[in-house]
CSV table of C-alpha atoms in Angstrom, one decimal:
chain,number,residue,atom,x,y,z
A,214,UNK,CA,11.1,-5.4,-11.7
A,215,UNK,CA,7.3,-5.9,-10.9
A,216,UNK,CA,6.4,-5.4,-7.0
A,217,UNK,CA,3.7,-8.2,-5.5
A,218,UNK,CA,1.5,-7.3,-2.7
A,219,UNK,CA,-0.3,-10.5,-1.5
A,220,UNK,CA,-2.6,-9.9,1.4
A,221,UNK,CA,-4.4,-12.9,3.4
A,222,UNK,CA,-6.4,-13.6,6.4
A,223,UNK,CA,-4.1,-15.1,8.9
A,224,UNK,CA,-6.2,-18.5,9.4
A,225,UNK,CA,-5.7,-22.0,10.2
A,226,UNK,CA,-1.7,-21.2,9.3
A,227,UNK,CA,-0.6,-20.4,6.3
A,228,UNK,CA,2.8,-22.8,6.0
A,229,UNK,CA,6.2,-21.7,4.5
A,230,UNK,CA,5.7,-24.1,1.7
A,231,UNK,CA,2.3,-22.3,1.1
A,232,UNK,CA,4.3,-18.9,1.1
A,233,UNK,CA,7.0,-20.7,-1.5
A,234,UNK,CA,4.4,-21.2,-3.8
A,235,UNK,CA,2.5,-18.0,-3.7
A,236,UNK,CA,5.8,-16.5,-4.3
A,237,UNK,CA,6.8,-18.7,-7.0
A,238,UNK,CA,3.9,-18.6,-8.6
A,239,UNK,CA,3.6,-14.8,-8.8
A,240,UNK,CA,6.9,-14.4,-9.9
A,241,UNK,CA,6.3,-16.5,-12.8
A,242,UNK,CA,3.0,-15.0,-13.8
A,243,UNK,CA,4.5,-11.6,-14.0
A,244,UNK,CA,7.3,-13.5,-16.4
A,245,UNK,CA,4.9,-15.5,-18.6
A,246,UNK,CA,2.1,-12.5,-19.2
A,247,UNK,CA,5.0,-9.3,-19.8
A,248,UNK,CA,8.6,-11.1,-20.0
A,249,UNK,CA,9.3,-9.5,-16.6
A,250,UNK,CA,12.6,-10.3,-15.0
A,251,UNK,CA,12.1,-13.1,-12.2
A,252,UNK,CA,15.3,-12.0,-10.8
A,253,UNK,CA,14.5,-8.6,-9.4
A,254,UNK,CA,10.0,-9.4,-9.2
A,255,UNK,CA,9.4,-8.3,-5.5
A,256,UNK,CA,6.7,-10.2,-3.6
A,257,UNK,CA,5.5,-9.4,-0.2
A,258,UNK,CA,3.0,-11.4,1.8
A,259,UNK,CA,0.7,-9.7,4.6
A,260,UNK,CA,-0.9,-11.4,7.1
A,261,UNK,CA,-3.3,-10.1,8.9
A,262,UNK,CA,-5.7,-10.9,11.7
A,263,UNK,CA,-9.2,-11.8,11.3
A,264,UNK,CA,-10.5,-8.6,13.7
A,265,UNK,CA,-8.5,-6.5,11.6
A,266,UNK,CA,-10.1,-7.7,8.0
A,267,UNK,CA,-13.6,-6.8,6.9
A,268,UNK,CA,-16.1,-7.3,4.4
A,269,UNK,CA,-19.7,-6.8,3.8
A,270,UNK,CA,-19.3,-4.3,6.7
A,271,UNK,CA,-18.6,-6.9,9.3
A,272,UNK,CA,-15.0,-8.5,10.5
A,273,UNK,CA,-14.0,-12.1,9.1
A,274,UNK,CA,-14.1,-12.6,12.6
A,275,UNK,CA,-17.4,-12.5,12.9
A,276,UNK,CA,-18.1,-13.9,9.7
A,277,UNK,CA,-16.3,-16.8,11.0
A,278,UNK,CA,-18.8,-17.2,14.2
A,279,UNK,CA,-21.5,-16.9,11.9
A,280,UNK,CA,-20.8,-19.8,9.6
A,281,UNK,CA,-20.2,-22.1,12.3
B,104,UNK,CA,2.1,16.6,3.6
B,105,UNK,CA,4.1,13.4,2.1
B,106,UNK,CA,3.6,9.7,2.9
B,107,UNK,CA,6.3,7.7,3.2
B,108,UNK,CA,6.0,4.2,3.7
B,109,UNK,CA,9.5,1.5,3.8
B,110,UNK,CA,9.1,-2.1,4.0
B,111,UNK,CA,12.3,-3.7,4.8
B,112,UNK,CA,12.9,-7.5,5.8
B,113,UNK,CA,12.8,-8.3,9.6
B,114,UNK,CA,16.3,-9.4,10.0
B,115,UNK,CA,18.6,-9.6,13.0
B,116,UNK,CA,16.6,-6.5,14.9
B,117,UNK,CA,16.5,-3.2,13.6
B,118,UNK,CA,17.1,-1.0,16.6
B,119,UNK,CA,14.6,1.8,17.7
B,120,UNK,CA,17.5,4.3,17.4
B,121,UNK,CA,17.9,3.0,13.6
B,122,UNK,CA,14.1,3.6,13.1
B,123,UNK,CA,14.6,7.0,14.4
B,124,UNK,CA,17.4,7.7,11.4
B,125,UNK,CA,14.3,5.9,8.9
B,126,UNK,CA,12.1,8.5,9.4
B,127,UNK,CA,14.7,11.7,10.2
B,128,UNK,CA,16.2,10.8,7.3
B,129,UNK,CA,13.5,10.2,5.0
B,130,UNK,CA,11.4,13.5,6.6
B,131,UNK,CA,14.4,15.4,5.9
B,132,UNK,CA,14.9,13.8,2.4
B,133,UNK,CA,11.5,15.0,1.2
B,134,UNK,CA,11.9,18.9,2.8
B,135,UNK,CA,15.2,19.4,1.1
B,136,UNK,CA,14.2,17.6,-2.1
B,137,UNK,CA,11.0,19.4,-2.5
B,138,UNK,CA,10.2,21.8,0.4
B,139,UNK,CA,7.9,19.6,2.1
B,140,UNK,CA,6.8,20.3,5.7
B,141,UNK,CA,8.4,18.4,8.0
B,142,UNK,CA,5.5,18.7,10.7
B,143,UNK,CA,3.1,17.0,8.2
B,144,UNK,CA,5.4,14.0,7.0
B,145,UNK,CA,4.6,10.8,7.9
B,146,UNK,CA,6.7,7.6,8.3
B,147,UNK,CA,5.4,3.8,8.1
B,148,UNK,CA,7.9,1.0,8.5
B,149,UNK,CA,6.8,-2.3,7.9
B,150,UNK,CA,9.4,-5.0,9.1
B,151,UNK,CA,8.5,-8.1,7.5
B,152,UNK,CA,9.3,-11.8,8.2
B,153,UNK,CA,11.2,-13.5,5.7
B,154,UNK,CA,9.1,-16.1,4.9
B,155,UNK,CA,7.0,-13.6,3.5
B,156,UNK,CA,9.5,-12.0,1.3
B,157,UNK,CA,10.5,-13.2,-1.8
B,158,UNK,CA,12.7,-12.2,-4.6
B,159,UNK,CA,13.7,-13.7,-7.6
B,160,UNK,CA,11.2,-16.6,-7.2
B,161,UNK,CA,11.6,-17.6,-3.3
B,162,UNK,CA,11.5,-16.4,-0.1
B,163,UNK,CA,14.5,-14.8,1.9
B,164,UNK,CA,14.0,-17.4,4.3
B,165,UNK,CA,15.5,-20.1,1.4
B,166,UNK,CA,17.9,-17.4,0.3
B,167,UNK,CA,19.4,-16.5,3.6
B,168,UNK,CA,20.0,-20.6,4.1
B,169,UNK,CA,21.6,-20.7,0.7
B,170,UNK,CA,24.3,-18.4,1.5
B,171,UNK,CA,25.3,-20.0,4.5
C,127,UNK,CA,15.7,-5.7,-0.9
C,128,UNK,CA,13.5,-3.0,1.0
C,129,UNK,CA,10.9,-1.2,-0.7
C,130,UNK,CA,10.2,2.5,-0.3
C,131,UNK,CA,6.5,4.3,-1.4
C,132,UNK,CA,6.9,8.0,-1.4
C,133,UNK,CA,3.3,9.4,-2.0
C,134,UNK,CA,3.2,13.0,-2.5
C,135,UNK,CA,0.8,15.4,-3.6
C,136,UNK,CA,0.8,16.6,-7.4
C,137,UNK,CA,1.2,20.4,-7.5
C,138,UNK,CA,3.3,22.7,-9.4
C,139,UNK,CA,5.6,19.9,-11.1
C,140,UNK,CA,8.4,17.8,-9.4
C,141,UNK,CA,10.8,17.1,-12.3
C,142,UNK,CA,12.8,14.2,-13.4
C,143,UNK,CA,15.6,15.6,-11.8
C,144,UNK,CA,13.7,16.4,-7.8
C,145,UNK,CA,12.5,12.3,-8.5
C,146,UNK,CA,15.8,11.3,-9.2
C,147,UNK,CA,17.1,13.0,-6.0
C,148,UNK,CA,14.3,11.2,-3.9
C,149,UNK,CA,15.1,7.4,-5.5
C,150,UNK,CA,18.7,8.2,-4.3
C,151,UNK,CA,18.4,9.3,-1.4
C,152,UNK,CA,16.1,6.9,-0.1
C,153,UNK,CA,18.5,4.1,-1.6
C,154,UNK,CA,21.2,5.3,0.3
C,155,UNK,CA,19.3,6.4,4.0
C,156,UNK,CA,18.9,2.2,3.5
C,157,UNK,CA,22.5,1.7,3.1
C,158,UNK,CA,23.2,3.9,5.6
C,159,UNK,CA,21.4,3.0,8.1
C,160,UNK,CA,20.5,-0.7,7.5
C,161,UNK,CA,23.3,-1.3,5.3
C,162,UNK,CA,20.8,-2.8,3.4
C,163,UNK,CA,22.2,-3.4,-1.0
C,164,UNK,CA,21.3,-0.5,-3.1
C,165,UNK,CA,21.3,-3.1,-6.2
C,166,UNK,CA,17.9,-4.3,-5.0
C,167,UNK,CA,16.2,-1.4,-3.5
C,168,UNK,CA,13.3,-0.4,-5.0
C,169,UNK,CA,11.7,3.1,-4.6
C,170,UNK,CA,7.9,3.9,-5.9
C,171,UNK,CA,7.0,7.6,-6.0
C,172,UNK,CA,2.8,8.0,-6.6
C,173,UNK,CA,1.5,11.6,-7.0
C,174,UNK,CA,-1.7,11.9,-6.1
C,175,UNK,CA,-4.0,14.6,-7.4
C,176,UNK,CA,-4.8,17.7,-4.0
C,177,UNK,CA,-8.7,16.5,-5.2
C,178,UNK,CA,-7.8,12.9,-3.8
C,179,UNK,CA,-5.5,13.9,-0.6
C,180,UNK,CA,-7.2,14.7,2.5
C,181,UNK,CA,-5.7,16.7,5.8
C,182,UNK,CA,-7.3,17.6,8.8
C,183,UNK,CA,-11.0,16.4,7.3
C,184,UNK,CA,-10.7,18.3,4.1
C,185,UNK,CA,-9.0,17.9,0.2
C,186,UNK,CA,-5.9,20.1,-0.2
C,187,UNK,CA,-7.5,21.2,-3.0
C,188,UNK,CA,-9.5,23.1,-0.5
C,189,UNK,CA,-6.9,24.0,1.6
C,190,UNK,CA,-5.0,25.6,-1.0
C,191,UNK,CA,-7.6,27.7,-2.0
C,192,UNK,CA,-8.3,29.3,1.4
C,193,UNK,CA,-4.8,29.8,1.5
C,194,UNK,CA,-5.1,32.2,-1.3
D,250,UNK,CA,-16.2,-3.3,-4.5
D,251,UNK,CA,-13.8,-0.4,-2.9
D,252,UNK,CA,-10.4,-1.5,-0.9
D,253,UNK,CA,-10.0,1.0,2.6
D,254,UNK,CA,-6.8,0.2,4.3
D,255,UNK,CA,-6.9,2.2,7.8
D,256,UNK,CA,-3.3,2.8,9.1
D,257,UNK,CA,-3.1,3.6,13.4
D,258,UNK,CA,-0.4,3.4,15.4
D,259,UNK,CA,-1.2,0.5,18.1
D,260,UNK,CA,-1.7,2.3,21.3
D,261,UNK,CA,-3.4,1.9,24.5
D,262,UNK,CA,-5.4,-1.2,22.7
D,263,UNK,CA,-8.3,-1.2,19.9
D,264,UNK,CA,-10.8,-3.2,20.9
D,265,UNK,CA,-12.5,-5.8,18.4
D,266,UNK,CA,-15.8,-3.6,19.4
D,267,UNK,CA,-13.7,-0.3,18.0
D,268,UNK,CA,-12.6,-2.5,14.6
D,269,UNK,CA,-15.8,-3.6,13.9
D,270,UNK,CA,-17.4,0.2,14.0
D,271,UNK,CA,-14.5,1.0,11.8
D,272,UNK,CA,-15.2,-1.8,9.4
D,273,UNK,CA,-18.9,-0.7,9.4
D,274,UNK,CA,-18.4,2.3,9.3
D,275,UNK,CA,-16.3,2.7,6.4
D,276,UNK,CA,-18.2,0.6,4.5
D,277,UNK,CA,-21.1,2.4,5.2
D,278,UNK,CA,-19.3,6.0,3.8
D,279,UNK,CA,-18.3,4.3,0.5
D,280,UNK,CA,-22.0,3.3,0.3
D,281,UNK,CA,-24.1,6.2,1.0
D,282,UNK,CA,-21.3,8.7,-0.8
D,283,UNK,CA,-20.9,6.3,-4.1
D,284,UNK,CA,-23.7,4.2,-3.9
D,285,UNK,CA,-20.7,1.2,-3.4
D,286,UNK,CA,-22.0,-2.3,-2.8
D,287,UNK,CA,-21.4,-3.2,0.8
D,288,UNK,CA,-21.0,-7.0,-0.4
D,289,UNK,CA,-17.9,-6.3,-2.1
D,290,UNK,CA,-16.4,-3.8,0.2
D,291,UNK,CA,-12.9,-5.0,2.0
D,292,UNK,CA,-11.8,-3.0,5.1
D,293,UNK,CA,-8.0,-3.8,6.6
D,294,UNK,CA,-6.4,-2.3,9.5
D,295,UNK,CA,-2.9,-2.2,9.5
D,296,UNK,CA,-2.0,-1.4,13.8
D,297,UNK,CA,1.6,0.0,13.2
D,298,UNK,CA,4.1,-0.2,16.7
D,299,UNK,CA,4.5,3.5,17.7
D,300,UNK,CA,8.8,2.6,17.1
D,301,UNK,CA,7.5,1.9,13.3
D,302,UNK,CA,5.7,5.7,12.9
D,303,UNK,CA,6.9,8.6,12.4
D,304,UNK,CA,5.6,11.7,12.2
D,305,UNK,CA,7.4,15.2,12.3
D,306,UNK,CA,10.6,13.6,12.0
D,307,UNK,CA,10.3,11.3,15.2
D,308,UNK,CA,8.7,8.4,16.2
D,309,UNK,CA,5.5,8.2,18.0
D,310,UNK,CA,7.4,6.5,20.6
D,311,UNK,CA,9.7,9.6,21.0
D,312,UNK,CA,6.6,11.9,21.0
D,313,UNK,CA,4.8,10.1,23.7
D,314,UNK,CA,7.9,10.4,26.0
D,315,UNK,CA,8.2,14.3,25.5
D,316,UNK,CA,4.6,14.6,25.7
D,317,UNK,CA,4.6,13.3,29.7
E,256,UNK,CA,-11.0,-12.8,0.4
E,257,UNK,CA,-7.4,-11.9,-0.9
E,258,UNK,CA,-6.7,-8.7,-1.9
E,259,UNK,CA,-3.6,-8.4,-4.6
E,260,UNK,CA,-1.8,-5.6,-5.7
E,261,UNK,CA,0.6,-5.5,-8.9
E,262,UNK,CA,3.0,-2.6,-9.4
E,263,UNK,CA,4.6,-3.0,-13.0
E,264,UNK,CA,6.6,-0.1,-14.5
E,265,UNK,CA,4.0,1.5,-17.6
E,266,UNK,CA,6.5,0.6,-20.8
E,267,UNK,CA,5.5,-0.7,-24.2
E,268,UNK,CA,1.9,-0.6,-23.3
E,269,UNK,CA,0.4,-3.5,-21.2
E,270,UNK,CA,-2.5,-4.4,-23.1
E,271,UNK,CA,-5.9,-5.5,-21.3
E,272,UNK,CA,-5.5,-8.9,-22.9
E,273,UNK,CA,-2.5,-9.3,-20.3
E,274,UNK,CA,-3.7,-7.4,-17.7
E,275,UNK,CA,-7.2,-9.8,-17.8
E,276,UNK,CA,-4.5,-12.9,-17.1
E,277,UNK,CA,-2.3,-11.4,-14.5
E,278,UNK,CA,-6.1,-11.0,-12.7
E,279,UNK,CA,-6.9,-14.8,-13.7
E,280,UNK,CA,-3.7,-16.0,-12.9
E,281,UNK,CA,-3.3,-14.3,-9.4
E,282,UNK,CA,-6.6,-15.7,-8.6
E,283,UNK,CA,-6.1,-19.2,-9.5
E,284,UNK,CA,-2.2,-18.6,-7.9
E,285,UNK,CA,-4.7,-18.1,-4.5
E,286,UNK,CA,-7.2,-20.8,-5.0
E,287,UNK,CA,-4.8,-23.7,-6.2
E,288,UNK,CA,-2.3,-22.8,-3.1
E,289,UNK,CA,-4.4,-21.6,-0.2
E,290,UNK,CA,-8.3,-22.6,-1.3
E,291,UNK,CA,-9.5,-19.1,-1.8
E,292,UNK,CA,-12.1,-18.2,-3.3
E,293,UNK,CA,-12.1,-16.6,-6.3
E,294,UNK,CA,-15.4,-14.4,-6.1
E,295,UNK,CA,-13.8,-12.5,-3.4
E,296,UNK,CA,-10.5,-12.3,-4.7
E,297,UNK,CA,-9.6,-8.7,-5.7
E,298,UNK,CA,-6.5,-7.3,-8.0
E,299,UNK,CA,-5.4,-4.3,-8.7
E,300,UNK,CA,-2.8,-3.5,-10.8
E,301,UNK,CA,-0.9,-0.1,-10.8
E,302,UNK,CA,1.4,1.5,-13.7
E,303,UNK,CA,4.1,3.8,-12.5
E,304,UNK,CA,5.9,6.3,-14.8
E,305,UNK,CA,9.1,5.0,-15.3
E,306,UNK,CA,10.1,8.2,-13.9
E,307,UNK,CA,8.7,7.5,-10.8
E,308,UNK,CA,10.7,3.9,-10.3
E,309,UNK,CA,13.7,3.5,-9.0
E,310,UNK,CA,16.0,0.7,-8.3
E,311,UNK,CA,19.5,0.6,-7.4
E,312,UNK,CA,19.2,4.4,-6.7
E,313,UNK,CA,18.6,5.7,-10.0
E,314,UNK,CA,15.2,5.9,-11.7
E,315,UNK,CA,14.0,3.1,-14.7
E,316,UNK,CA,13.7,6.2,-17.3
E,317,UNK,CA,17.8,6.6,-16.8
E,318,UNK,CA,18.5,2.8,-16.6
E,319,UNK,CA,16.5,2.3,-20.0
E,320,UNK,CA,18.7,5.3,-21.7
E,321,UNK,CA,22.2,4.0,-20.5
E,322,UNK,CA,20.7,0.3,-22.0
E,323,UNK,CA,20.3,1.8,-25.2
F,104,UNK,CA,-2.1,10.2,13.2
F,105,UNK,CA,-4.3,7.9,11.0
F,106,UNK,CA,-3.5,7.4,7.4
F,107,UNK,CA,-6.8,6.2,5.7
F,108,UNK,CA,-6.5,4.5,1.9
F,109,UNK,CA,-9.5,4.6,-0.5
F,110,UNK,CA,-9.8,2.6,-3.5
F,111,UNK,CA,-12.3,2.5,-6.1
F,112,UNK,CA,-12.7,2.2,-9.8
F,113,UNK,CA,-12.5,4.9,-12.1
F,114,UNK,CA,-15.9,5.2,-13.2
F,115,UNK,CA,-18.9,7.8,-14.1
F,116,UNK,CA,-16.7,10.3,-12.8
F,117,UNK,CA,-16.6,10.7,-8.8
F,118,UNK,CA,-17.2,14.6,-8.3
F,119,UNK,CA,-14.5,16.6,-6.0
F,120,UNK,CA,-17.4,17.2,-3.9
F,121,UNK,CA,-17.9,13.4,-3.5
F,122,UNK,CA,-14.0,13.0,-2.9
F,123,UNK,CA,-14.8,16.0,-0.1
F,124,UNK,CA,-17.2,14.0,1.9
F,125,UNK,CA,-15.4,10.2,1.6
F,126,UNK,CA,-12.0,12.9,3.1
F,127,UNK,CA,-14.4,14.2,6.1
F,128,UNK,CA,-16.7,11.1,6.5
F,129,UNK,CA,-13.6,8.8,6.9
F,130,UNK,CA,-11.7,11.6,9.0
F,131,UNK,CA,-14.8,11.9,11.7
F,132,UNK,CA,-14.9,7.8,11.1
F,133,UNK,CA,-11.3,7.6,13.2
F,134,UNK,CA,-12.2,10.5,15.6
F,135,UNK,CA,-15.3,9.1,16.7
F,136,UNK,CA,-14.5,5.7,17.0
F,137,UNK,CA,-11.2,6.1,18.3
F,138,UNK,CA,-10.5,9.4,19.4
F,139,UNK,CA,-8.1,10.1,16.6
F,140,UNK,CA,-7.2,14.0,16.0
F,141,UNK,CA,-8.4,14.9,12.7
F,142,UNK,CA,-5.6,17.9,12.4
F,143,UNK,CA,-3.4,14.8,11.5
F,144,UNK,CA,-5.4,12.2,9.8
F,145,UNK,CA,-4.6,11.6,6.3
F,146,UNK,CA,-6.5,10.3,3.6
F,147,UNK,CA,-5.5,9.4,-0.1
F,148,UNK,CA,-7.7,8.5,-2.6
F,149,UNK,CA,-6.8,6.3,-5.2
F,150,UNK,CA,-8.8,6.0,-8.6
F,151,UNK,CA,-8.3,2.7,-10.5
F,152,UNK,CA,-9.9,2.3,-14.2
F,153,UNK,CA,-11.7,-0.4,-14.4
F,154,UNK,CA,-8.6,-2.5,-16.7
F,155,UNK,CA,-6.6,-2.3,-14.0
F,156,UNK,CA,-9.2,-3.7,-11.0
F,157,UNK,CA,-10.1,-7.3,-11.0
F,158,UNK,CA,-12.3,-9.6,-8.9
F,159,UNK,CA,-13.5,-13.1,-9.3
F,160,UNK,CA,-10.3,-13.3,-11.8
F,161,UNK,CA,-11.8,-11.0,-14.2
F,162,UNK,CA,-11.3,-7.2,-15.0
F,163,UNK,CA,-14.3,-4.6,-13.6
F,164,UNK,CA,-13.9,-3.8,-17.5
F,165,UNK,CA,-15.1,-7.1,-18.4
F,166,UNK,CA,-18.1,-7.7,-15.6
F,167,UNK,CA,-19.5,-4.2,-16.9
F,168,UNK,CA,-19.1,-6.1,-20.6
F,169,UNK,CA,-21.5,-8.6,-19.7
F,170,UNK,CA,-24.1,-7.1,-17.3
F,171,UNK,CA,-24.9,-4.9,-20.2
């Protein structure tokens, strides 16, 4: 009964199929690596903004203006 | 002091009156359980979309269509 | 399907039997009030060490001892 | 290559100007404190809906009301 | 820059052989299906007493015992 | 009300009075920058070892292995 936490930038739109997979996908590692039970593996995508996500001290936001 | 934190699907509207009975409820849970301070508990609910919940492999989205 | 985190701090013990008491009654405050299927409700409990927890700007670990 | 998640309620608006000195400055604390590697260092800010947080057994939602 | 947490109850022993491809595979999971990239990808996993998770309001210590 | 997450590997041993000043630093963080109240500002500290923590789809355990 493994719990996923998956947490992404929301950019350029993740799609529902995209989401399919990532939740497929985990499900399955967590039963190919320990035999965990697909049927009760938790996963839970967040979203969140770009102002709201940093790294190297600076928001993807900016990052983002940077690169261009 | 606790930290409580419930993640729950957002599904047909979850009334701010039922929020209210979240975080009574769970405050209250954690001062009779263990004698926790009510004035120092804290509640987070996350309401999630289901596309970004999945169980047993796939999201709620494809799960909630399944059953109809 | 909700998920509940119940972070406390670790002093003086909580036993099996106060953490049994917390999973069900946070399963059923869900049914309750959401109606949501205790079957796949999950409920973590962390306990986190009064060195690690912070109040007010300072551990509880201090806070406990000025207590004294 | 520390993970800070920073919880507030959404209220009254956070500007991208007040994210970025939180992303900076967290980033900054884990550095000069552990000597962390600002490179490597996420920040995410989780803005929670004052219906969503509760504290002393109420929302924030309720609290603001009694508080005018 | 994902960040990915894993909660997995702490039975049997999960030995760092499997907890080095739950970290590959949920990285590769992010890169094959949204192009992430990997050097910022972060997991972490967390083991939880099985006294501390519950599911379907009773705790996976007292689940395992009425299993055997 | 802010709730403030820390996480960072377990390693070399991260002193109480280092955990002391990432509890005020990140407390005075929120008041500054937002006028939060520290009286209810909460911050948990989570240690990881270095097994458990991956980046760039490898354990911390591993990366330490091979900058020796």
């Amino acid at each position: 009964m493994p719990y996923v936490n998956i947490k992404i930038t929301r950019e350029g739109g993740t799609t529902p199929e995209q989401k399919e997979k990532l939740i497929a996908g985990a499900t399955r590692l967590l039963q190919e690596v320990l035999g965990k039970n697909p049927a009760t593996t938790v996963v839970v995508i967040d979203e969140v903004d770009t102002d709201n996500w940093g790294i190297a001290g600076q928001s993807v936001t900016n990052i983002r203006k940077r690169q261009k």
